[in-house]
Amino acid sequence: MFIRNTWYVAAWSHEVTDEALFSRTIIGTPVLLYRGSDGHVVALQDRCCHRGAPLSIGRREGDCVRCLYHGLKFDASGVCVEAPAQARIPPQAKVASYPVVERHRWIWIWMGDPALADPATIPDTHWVDDPAWRCLPGYIHYDVNYLLICDNLLDFSHLPFVHPGTLGGPESYASVQPKVERIEGGVRVTRWTMDIKAPPFAAAVKHWPGNVDRWNIYDFTIPGVLLMDSGMAPTGTGAREGARVDAAEFRSCQALTPETETSTHYFFAQPHNFAIDRPEVTRSVHDAIVEAFDEDRAIITAQQRNLSLDPDFKMMAFGIDSALSQFRWTVNQRLEAERAQQAEIKAAEPASGAAQ
Amino acid sequence: MFIRNTWYVAAWSHEVTDEALFSRTIIGTPVLLYRGSDGHVVALQDRCCHRGAPLSIGRREGDCVRCLYHGLKFDASGVCVEAPAQARIPPQAKVASYPVVERHRWIWIWMGDPALADPATIPDTHWVDDPAWRCLPGYIHYDVNYLLICDNLLDFSHLPFVHPGTLGGPESYASVQPKVERIEGGVRVTRWTMDIKAPPFAAAVKHWPGNVDRWNIYDFTIPGVLLMDSGMAPTGTGAREGARVDAAEFRSCQALTPETETSTHYFFAQPHNFAIDRPEVTRSVHDAIVEAFDEDRAIITAQQRNLSLDPDFKMMAFGIDSALSQFRWTVNQRLEAERAQQAEIKAAEPASGAAQ
Amino acid sequence: MFIRNTWYVAAWSHEVTDEALFSRTIIGTPVLLYRGSDGHVVALQDRCCHRGAPLSIGRREGDCVRCLYHGLKFDASGVCVEAPAQARIPPQAKVASYPVVERHRWIWIWMGDPALADPATIPDTHWVDDPAWRCLPGYIHYDVNYLLICDNLLDFSHLPFVHPGTLGGPESYASVQPKVERIEGGVRVTRWTMDIKAPPFAAAVKHWPGNVDRWNIYDFTIPGVLLMDSGMAPTGTGAREGARVDAAEFRSCQALTPETETSTHYFFAQPHNFAIDRPEVTRSVHDAIVEAFDEDRAIITAQQRNLSLDPDFKMMAFGIDSALSQFRWTVNQRLEAERAQQAEIKAAEPASGAAQ
């Protein structure tokens, strides 16, 4: 069960090239992505309406795509425009087409009611291609339900334990309670940890003589998007009051896109605004993030195995779970609302038996 | 759910050698095949009645087979004739035995009521070992339900799209509507495509100066047997009217045997009656068929994955689906008839409680 | 469905070393094993009560273990004694702890009601570390339900058929009916086979001029423990009457521990009391056993595949199945008793709604 009326990240821009047909399964639906001759991304259901073969192993013909099972041809809106051995093509011969917006190197897709797709609600991730910032594109694949990864991202007290050599820093980091506020479609988490050793990934690229004040301030919103202002500045320079003296600043952009009920796509970037003329710094920051996310995946996959062994296991909520409890509540509210809406639409339809 | 009262191809003759115990699962039932001392093929359920171990990992003893778990010995009719540590063998100690007919290098098996097994209803595939024809034996394994492969074989409009380098020929081939007639237990499909380029697999072994007329005339019958008269002759030589001047003729024999609900055995041969003294021609024709069938398997397996993602997907019937719709209807009629028959038999049985 | 109130073998002593955290799934429950500073083995549920992560990928801290997801720390009794960012730890924050007894190189665990765990009921396996005997530790893993392996061990008529080159001996061995007696929690099987060729595994390490009398006398008890007095002595020396002249004697100790419904741990040793100063004899005996158990696994796994193909298959009981039928009956009695007990406990609890 997935929220449908929301923007999901479908791909990095560079994954969808000029020529190729790119396929990715999103909330259980196979999606074909390709660029029209004008460079715009087209997103169609990757399943021919005829016998269900994937269009992505078909053939581009101009801005159209031809299924290479029986030769049906679909235009960029998903309408079947040619069917060999068929003079008249029935109007219902089409595949679903999805609204797509390409912004800051991410391709966003709307899997729900197209009439509700408002590009203005796409989260701002401009740091990813802002010339004042630098980052590398990241993607990893998980064999777990996306909510377990949301849980992980909504509780940073795991940092010193799961990531001691990368994002972590001292274990005292975990003893600071973050501030959690409800925001539209999610939560805002604010955590200041004062006068601590800098975490390894930052210490590797930025040298401070002593301890730092560290902040992690992020919005985590439906369907699973994390946008974070984070960084460290030397203790005593007033970072908490707004100064950013000799600071290392990051604007992490992360997005979870469910593939199926048991697998997830994870897109991420970690833009920084210092040393932007030193690609080795950008690479070092990126590599540390990838290493850390592999650590997350290892423990979450082990957690998933334990949950599978005993579906009756009830997790025990601690104080640190406040953000994730609120987020899961928000998800359930949205799912419930979409279910109610669907039921209403169905009730409003004339009975199909009577109509025919 | 499979039709039981029908002949299935169980194996190629050469797969069941003099000494070995050969096992193959057919419509969900493990079957042991071996040759008795007179050369006749024996088919027994490959599951000891005692604890269920496969007899095929047992031992031949004359025309009997001994289970190498606890040593029970069964004769060629499936009756247990020896049980160590057991003086009296209960009469119900036996495994099912299946009628078998070996004909033209194929071993046919009847999995249903033996009383109904009439060898006269086995399709004629004599071209496979007719001295005037040449072919090589083919077998591939599919991880899909057999009906998806039936669908494929019942609509040759896929040829130019799936097999452009082998069986295909020009895409105009797909625009010709075949004639579809209902026959006993299936359909007959007749397709003439006039004045086209010869398909690659034929052009590789037979050289014509110009275009050809191509015919594909086949019966596709329960459970999944395709017998085809196909070929090409130079355009203008009157092939459609019955002449076969300078023609390349084939008599394809193909049989699908379900292994389980999600896997299928595929037996095939492509006899030709020209250049029969040139083994390299036979090899070339065979290799092209194998290559083409691998192409089919690739797209059908991708189709199967899409169907699994959404069990509610309804295929959309086009004109080209006439033959496959009729065949699926025939299959369902037969399944329904067998179900009704089973229910009748059950109703006629004395209540087992009362009888004991 | 598994019996809970019984002792299971969890591990060989050497598997649980001083430093490491050892994890093994037992009757569907992940269990963490480690040694406290006093050398005693601690067994905790290997699933943090907070979010379900395995403690075994956590960190030892003295006699405690810290979960390396969010840093919760548990003592050797399973109580959570530290939670970062949490001043007060709720009393229900704990993981299950299991009674453990280490004896003769095996670590026994009690997965049921700790109040019922009586070490006096642990079967005697002292031969495993008795200085007058020699053996090597054995372990193999099965992908089948443990009852199929119990069946195998309760009917030695399979020996000459499955193990002709190791444990087997002549096929006449199978024709001897063993004596089967019911004992507390299982059965005793006594089989004397007089005047036969010694089985290969014994003949390899002990040379007799002629035939031997062979005995296999074993108790097979819940949950799946086999303790056997077995051996061979020259025919005519009165072994059956109690003499053990020039005998090869063994005291096999074997224990099946279900991992899940479809997989099993198998612990075993084959102590012998002759040639105890010749390690190559011990090695030869052990290797023959391992080879034989691999033979068992091959046929039982094939049997399991056949059973999966047809869940309706009913095994047919023969005379040789007397012991296994009695054992399966005993298992079902115990399961039924535990179910009834659980229902009683539940009925006695105040309704949780009323209590809160």
PDB file of N, CA, C and O in Angstrom, chain A residues 12 15 24 137-143 149 255-257 263-268 286 289-298 300:
ATOM      1  N   TRP A  12      17.842   9.770 -11.565  1.00  0.00           N
ATOM      2  CA  TRP A  12      18.771  10.863 -11.802  1.00  0.00           C
ATOM      3  C   TRP A  12      18.672  11.245 -13.283  1.00  0.00           C
ATOM      4  O   TRP A  12      18.481  10.369 -14.141  1.00  0.00           O
ATOM      5  N   GLU A  15      20.538   9.214 -15.804  1.00  0.00           N
ATOM      6  CA  GLU A  15      20.141   7.823 -16.071  1.00  0.00           C
ATOM      7  C   GLU A  15      19.272   7.711 -17.317  1.00  0.00           C
ATOM      8  O   GLU A  15      19.202   6.661 -17.948  1.00  0.00           O
ATOM      9  N   ARG A  24      12.152   1.458 -14.719  1.00  0.00           N
ATOM     10  CA  ARG A  24      12.297   1.343 -13.272  1.00  0.00           C
ATOM     11  C   ARG A  24      10.918   1.088 -12.674  1.00  0.00           C
ATOM     12  O   ARG A  24       9.931   1.700 -13.078  1.00  0.00           O
ATOM     13  N   PRO A 137      26.221  12.418  -7.560  1.00  0.00           N
ATOM     14  CA  PRO A 137      24.929  11.725  -7.480  1.00  0.00           C
ATOM     15  C   PRO A 137      25.072  10.345  -6.835  1.00  0.00           C
ATOM     16  O   PRO A 137      26.000   9.598  -7.157  1.00  0.00           O
ATOM     17  N   GLY A 138      24.158  10.016  -5.937  1.00  0.00           N
ATOM     18  CA  GLY A 138      24.208   8.730  -5.251  1.00  0.00           C
ATOM     19  C   GLY A 138      22.925   7.926  -5.448  1.00  0.00           C
ATOM     20  O   GLY A 138      21.829   8.483  -5.530  1.00  0.00           O
ATOM     21  N   TYR A 139      23.077   6.629  -5.556  1.00  0.00           N
ATOM     22  CA  TYR A 139      21.917   5.734  -5.632  1.00  0.00           C
ATOM     23  C   TYR A 139      22.290   4.392  -5.016  1.00  0.00           C
ATOM     24  O   TYR A 139      23.345   3.845  -5.331  1.00  0.00           O
ATOM     25  N   ILE A 140      21.471   3.876  -4.133  1.00  0.00           N
ATOM     26  CA  ILE A 140      21.629   2.476  -3.727  1.00  0.00           C
ATOM     27  C   ILE A 140      20.252   1.817  -3.681  1.00  0.00           C
ATOM     28  O   ILE A 140      19.217   2.493  -3.636  1.00  0.00           O
ATOM     29  N   HIS A 141      20.269   0.515  -3.732  1.00  0.00           N
ATOM     30  CA  HIS A 141      19.037  -0.275  -3.762  1.00  0.00           C
ATOM     31  C   HIS A 141      18.925  -1.089  -2.478  1.00  0.00           C
ATOM     32  O   HIS A 141      19.909  -1.644  -2.002  1.00  0.00           O
ATOM     33  N   TYR A 142      17.732  -1.123  -1.912  1.00  0.00           N
ATOM     34  CA  TYR A 142      17.481  -1.844  -0.667  1.00  0.00           C
ATOM     35  C   TYR A 142      16.485  -2.988  -0.898  1.00  0.00           C
ATOM     36  O   TYR A 142      15.497  -2.790  -1.615  1.00  0.00           O
ATOM     37  N   ASP A 143      16.690  -4.099  -0.242  1.00  0.00           N
ATOM     38  CA  ASP A 143      15.673  -5.155  -0.253  1.00  0.00           C
ATOM     39  C   ASP A 143      14.844  -5.128   1.031  1.00  0.00           C
ATOM     40  O   ASP A 143      14.702  -6.144   1.718  1.00  0.00           O
ATOM     41  N   ILE A 149      13.496   2.328   6.260  1.00  0.00           N
ATOM     42  CA  ILE A 149      14.561   3.302   5.961  1.00  0.00           C
ATOM     43  C   ILE A 149      14.131   4.685   6.440  1.00  0.00           C
ATOM     44  O   ILE A 149      14.937   5.454   6.970  1.00  0.00           O
ATOM     45  N   ALA A 255      16.068  10.957  -1.139  1.00  0.00           N
ATOM     46  CA  ALA A 255      14.691  10.586  -1.476  1.00  0.00           C
ATOM     47  C   ALA A 255      14.556   9.077  -1.562  1.00  0.00           C
ATOM     48  O   ALA A 255      15.347   8.414  -2.232  1.00  0.00           O
ATOM     49  N   LEU A 256      13.563   8.569  -0.868  1.00  0.00           N
ATOM     50  CA  LEU A 256      13.243   7.141  -0.920  1.00  0.00           C
ATOM     51  C   LEU A 256      12.063   6.932  -1.850  1.00  0.00           C
ATOM     52  O   LEU A 256      11.035   7.595  -1.713  1.00  0.00           O
ATOM     53  N   THR A 257      12.203   6.001  -2.781  1.00  0.00           N
ATOM     54  CA  THR A 257      11.112   5.664  -3.694  1.00  0.00           C
ATOM     55  C   THR A 257      10.868   4.171  -3.605  1.00  0.00           C
ATOM     56  O   THR A 257      11.732   3.378  -3.996  1.00  0.00           O
ATOM     57  N   SER A 263      11.130  -3.700  -1.453  1.00  0.00           N
ATOM     58  CA  SER A 263      12.375  -3.151  -2.003  1.00  0.00           C
ATOM     59  C   SER A 263      12.216  -1.667  -2.281  1.00  0.00           C
ATOM     60  O   SER A 263      11.090  -1.185  -2.495  1.00  0.00           O
ATOM     61  N   THR A 264      13.347  -0.968  -2.267  1.00  0.00           N
ATOM     62  CA  THR A 264      13.318   0.498  -2.289  1.00  0.00           C
ATOM     63  C   THR A 264      14.496   1.060  -3.071  1.00  0.00           C
ATOM     64  O   THR A 264      15.605   0.545  -2.995  1.00  0.00           O
ATOM     65  N   HIS A 265      14.222   2.131  -3.816  1.00  0.00           N
ATOM     66  CA  HIS A 265      15.276   2.927  -4.443  1.00  0.00           C
ATOM     67  C   HIS A 265      15.658   4.058  -3.492  1.00  0.00           C
ATOM     68  O   HIS A 265      14.784   4.678  -2.879  1.00  0.00           O
ATOM     69  N   TYR A 266      16.941   4.358  -3.436  1.00  0.00           N
ATOM     70  CA  TYR A 266      17.398   5.420  -2.533  1.00  0.00           C
ATOM     71  C   TYR A 266      18.295   6.354  -3.349  1.00  0.00           C
ATOM     72  O   TYR A 266      19.364   5.968  -3.801  1.00  0.00           O
ATOM     73  N   PHE A 267      17.833   7.596  -3.536  1.00  0.00           N
ATOM     74  CA  PHE A 267      18.582   8.631  -4.256  1.00  0.00           C
ATOM     75  C   PHE A 267      19.133   9.623  -3.237  1.00  0.00           C
ATOM     76  O   PHE A 267      18.418  10.016  -2.314  1.00  0.00           O
ATOM     77  N   PHE A 268      20.375  10.047  -3.435  1.00  0.00           N
ATOM     78  CA  PHE A 268      20.924  10.997  -2.461  1.00  0.00           C
ATOM     79  C   PHE A 268      22.085  11.805  -3.032  1.00  0.00           C
ATOM     80  O   PHE A 268      22.753  11.389  -3.981  1.00  0.00           O
ATOM     81  N   HIS A 286      31.374  12.424  -0.586  1.00  0.00           N
ATOM     82  CA  HIS A 286      30.439  11.490  -1.221  1.00  0.00           C
ATOM     83  C   HIS A 286      30.744  10.038  -0.821  1.00  0.00           C
ATOM     84  O   HIS A 286      29.844   9.262  -0.468  1.00  0.00           O
ATOM     85  N   ILE A 289      29.604   9.181   2.572  1.00  0.00           N
ATOM     86  CA  ILE A 289      28.144   9.007   2.628  1.00  0.00           C
ATOM     87  C   ILE A 289      27.757   7.618   2.099  1.00  0.00           C
ATOM     88  O   ILE A 289      26.957   6.898   2.691  1.00  0.00           O
ATOM     89  N   VAL A 290      28.347   7.235   0.978  1.00  0.00           N
ATOM     90  CA  VAL A 290      28.043   5.925   0.402  1.00  0.00           C
ATOM     91  C   VAL A 290      28.419   4.821   1.394  1.00  0.00           C
ATOM     92  O   VAL A 290      27.646   3.883   1.629  1.00  0.00           O
ATOM     93  N   GLU A 291      29.593   4.964   2.005  1.00  0.00           N
ATOM     94  CA  GLU A 291      30.023   3.964   2.991  1.00  0.00           C
ATOM     95  C   GLU A 291      29.028   3.902   4.158  1.00  0.00           C
ATOM     96  O   GLU A 291      28.641   2.827   4.615  1.00  0.00           O
ATOM     97  N   ALA A 292      28.599   5.079   4.600  1.00  0.00           N
ATOM     98  CA  ALA A 292      27.653   5.127   5.722  1.00  0.00           C
ATOM     99  C   ALA A 292      26.315   4.506   5.336  1.00  0.00           C
ATOM    100  O   ALA A 292      25.700   3.771   6.121  1.00  0.00           O
ATOM    101  N   PHE A 293      25.861   4.776   4.107  1.00  0.00           N
ATOM    102  CA  PHE A 293      24.559   4.243   3.709  1.00  0.00           C
ATOM    103  C   PHE A 293      24.625   2.721   3.530  1.00  0.00           C
ATOM    104  O   PHE A 293      23.630   2.019   3.723  1.00  0.00           O
ATOM    105  N   ASP A 294      25.791   2.237   3.154  1.00  0.00           N
ATOM    106  CA  ASP A 294      25.957   0.780   3.119  1.00  0.00           C
ATOM    107  C   ASP A 294      25.874   0.199   4.540  1.00  0.00           C
ATOM    108  O   ASP A 294      25.343  -0.896   4.735  1.00  0.00           O
ATOM    109  N   GLU A 295      26.397   0.937   5.517  1.00  0.00           N
ATOM    110  CA  GLU A 295      26.267   0.502   6.918  1.00  0.00           C
ATOM    111  C   GLU A 295      24.798   0.473   7.343  1.00  0.00           C
ATOM    112  O   GLU A 295      24.344  -0.450   8.020  1.00  0.00           O
ATOM    113  N   ASP A 296      24.063   1.500   6.943  1.00  0.00           N
ATOM    114  CA  ASP A 296      22.631   1.514   7.258  1.00  0.00           C
ATOM    115  C   ASP A 296      21.930   0.304   6.643  1.00  0.00           C
ATOM    116  O   ASP A 296      21.121  -0.369   7.283  1.00  0.00           O
ATOM    117  N   ARG A 297      22.271   0.071   5.369  1.00  0.00           N
ATOM    118  CA  ARG A 297      21.596  -1.025   4.678  1.00  0.00           C
ATOM    119  C   ARG A 297      21.875  -2.368   5.350  1.00  0.00           C
ATOM    120  O   ARG A 297      20.987  -3.218   5.457  1.00  0.00           O
ATOM    121  N   ALA A 298      23.116  -2.538   5.838  1.00  0.00           N
ATOM    122  CA  ALA A 298      23.453  -3.805   6.498  1.00  0.00           C
ATOM    123  C   ALA A 298      22.583  -4.019   7.737  1.00  0.00           C
ATOM    124  O   ALA A 298      21.999  -5.093   7.927  1.00  0.00           O
ATOM    125  N   ILE A 300      19.719  -2.483   8.581  1.00  0.00           N
ATOM    126  CA  ILE A 300      18.272  -2.492   8.305  1.00  0.00           C
ATOM    127  C   ILE A 300      17.875  -3.815   7.655  1.00  0.00           C
ATOM    128  O   ILE A 300      16.801  -4.360   7.928  1.00  0.00           O
TER     129      ILE A 300
END
